[in-house]
Amino acid sequence: MNAIRNMDYNKVINLKDLVPYGEKTINSMMIALKNSLNSAVFAFDKEEMLSEHSAPADALVYVLDGELEISINKIGHKVKKGEMILMPANIPHALKALEKSKMLLIIVKKHEDIGGFINLEYSKELLMKDIVTGFKGGVVSKRILNLENLTSLMFAISENEEIEHNKTEGELLVLNLDGELDITINNQKEILKEDQIIVIPYNVLYEIKAKIDSKFLLIEIN
């Protein structure tokens, strides 16, 4: 079974539009599930919350809209649109929406205490697009997730630079965090703007070119 759920291949989607707000409720939709990976999009009405709990897996929260108060081991963090925070495994945490809010949740369970998220600090609010900084021309990348059959990298790519003529070895999720990208899949071109996502299937040729200076998250699931 494919890892990607509830999203069509080769179709540009506004990630926060996947799940609508509801009145006095929390709505969610799974978007990826395979082995150690579980990813979903959530929509919280104001004041809705997930009560304190812990899980045997690291969890990355990226806020798509609004503002969340996230408590990790009783310490509160206010995480706004565009920001992310990494919550460690086996540590109690809770979430509350300070206003109508949406988030992307990526849960990754380590294998025998190796791999998982790397090059990220736990329990620290950070603009996700600032994970890769300071590039001047060309393409810069930083690996943030490394497990067997699952990798994720952050890219910073300058205007008119490109990652060209690659063939996918697994399913790819490309989430544009800043700027604007031209995505070509088997000679079909799509434009990917901020907070838009596209899923590319296995064993196809693709190319990514920056129309302007851009940053994006790439997740490969083999």
mmCIF file of N, CA, C and O in Angstrom, residues 50-55 59 71 73 87-88 90-95 105 107:
data_model
loop_
_atom_site.group_PDB
_atom_site.id
_atom_site.type_symbol
_atom_site.label_atom_id
_atom_site.label_comp_id
_atom_site.label_asym_id
_atom_site.label_seq_id
_atom_site.Cartn_x
_atom_site.Cartn_y
_atom_site.Cartn_z
ATOM 1 N N LEU A 50 -5.694 19.321 22.960
ATOM 2 C CA LEU A 50 -5.344 17.931 23.182
ATOM 3 C C LEU A 50 -4.749 17.860 24.580
ATOM 4 O O LEU A 50 -3.756 18.521 24.877
ATOM 5 N N SER A 51 -5.369 17.081 25.441
ATOM 6 C CA SER A 51 -4.924 17.028 26.835
ATOM 7 C C SER A 51 -3.553 16.374 26.945
ATOM 8 O O SER A 51 -3.069 15.718 26.004
ATOM 9 N N GLU A 52 -2.935 16.557 28.091
ATOM 10 C CA GLU A 52 -1.558 16.096 28.280
ATOM 11 C C GLU A 52 -1.454 14.584 28.073
ATOM 12 O O GLU A 52 -2.254 13.804 28.595
ATOM 13 N N HIS A 53 -0.442 14.196 27.308
ATOM 14 C CA HIS A 53 -0.196 12.784 27.031
ATOM 15 C C HIS A 53 1.263 12.641 26.610
ATOM 16 O O HIS A 53 1.965 13.626 26.391
ATOM 17 N N SER A 54 1.726 11.441 26.497
ATOM 18 C CA SER A 54 3.069 11.189 25.970
ATOM 19 C C SER A 54 2.974 10.042 24.980
ATOM 20 O O SER A 54 1.989 9.293 24.951
ATOM 21 N N ALA A 55 4.012 9.895 24.148
ATOM 22 C CA ALA A 55 4.014 8.858 23.129
ATOM 23 C C ALA A 55 5.454 8.389 22.910
ATOM 24 O O ALA A 55 6.395 9.172 23.104
ATOM 25 N N ALA A 59 7.690 13.973 17.815
ATOM 26 C CA ALA A 59 6.608 14.586 17.041
ATOM 27 C C ALA A 59 6.977 16.018 16.678
ATOM 28 O O ALA A 59 7.290 16.829 17.557
ATOM 29 N N SER A 71 2.510 22.780 25.517
ATOM 30 C CA SER A 71 3.193 22.531 26.782
ATOM 31 C C SER A 71 4.007 21.247 26.659
ATOM 32 O O SER A 71 3.476 20.200 26.284
ATOM 33 N N ASN A 73 6.485 18.962 28.984
ATOM 34 C CA ASN A 73 6.980 18.751 30.344
ATOM 35 C C ASN A 73 6.659 19.944 31.241
ATOM 36 O O ASN A 73 7.508 20.417 32.001
ATOM 37 N N MET A 87 8.797 17.879 19.595
ATOM 38 C CA MET A 87 8.474 17.355 20.913
ATOM 39 C C MET A 87 9.127 15.977 21.077
ATOM 40 O O MET A 87 8.922 15.097 20.231
ATOM 41 N N PRO A 88 9.891 15.766 22.146
ATOM 42 C CA PRO A 88 10.608 14.493 22.305
ATOM 43 C C PRO A 88 9.701 13.352 22.722
ATOM 44 O O PRO A 88 8.652 13.547 23.349
ATOM 45 N N ASN A 90 8.258 10.218 24.755
ATOM 46 C CA ASN A 90 8.115 9.817 26.159
ATOM 47 C C ASN A 90 8.111 10.978 27.150
ATOM 48 O O ASN A 90 8.278 10.757 28.350
ATOM 49 N N ILE A 91 7.899 12.201 26.660
ATOM 50 C CA ILE A 91 7.798 13.381 27.519
ATOM 51 C C ILE A 91 6.364 13.911 27.421
ATOM 52 O O ILE A 91 5.853 14.106 26.316
ATOM 53 N N PRO A 92 5.693 14.176 28.545
ATOM 54 C CA PRO A 92 4.305 14.661 28.486
ATOM 55 C C PRO A 92 4.195 15.991 27.738
ATOM 56 O O PRO A 92 5.027 16.886 27.927
ATOM 57 N N HIS A 93 3.174 16.089 26.896
ATOM 58 C CA HIS A 93 2.924 17.339 26.183
ATOM 59 C C HIS A 93 1.416 17.508 25.976
ATOM 60 O O HIS A 93 0.650 16.552 26.041
ATOM 61 N N ALA A 94 1.019 18.766 25.754
ATOM 62 C CA ALA A 94 -0.384 19.116 25.534
ATOM 63 C C ALA A 94 -0.445 20.273 24.551
ATOM 64 O O ALA A 94 0.524 21.036 24.418
ATOM 65 N N LEU A 95 -1.573 20.417 23.845
ATOM 66 C CA LEU A 95 -1.742 21.478 22.855
ATOM 67 C C LEU A 95 -3.076 22.179 23.075
ATOM 68 O O LEU A 95 -4.092 21.529 23.337
ATOM 69 N N LEU A 105 1.343 17.688 11.570
ATOM 70 C CA LEU A 105 1.997 16.865 12.582
ATOM 71 C C LEU A 105 2.736 15.733 11.891
ATOM 72 O O LEU A 105 2.163 15.008 11.072
ATOM 73 N N ILE A 107 4.957 12.462 13.017
ATOM 74 C CA ILE A 107 5.383 11.611 14.125
ATOM 75 C C ILE A 107 6.324 10.541 13.582
ATOM 76 O O ILE A 107 6.003 9.850 12.604
#
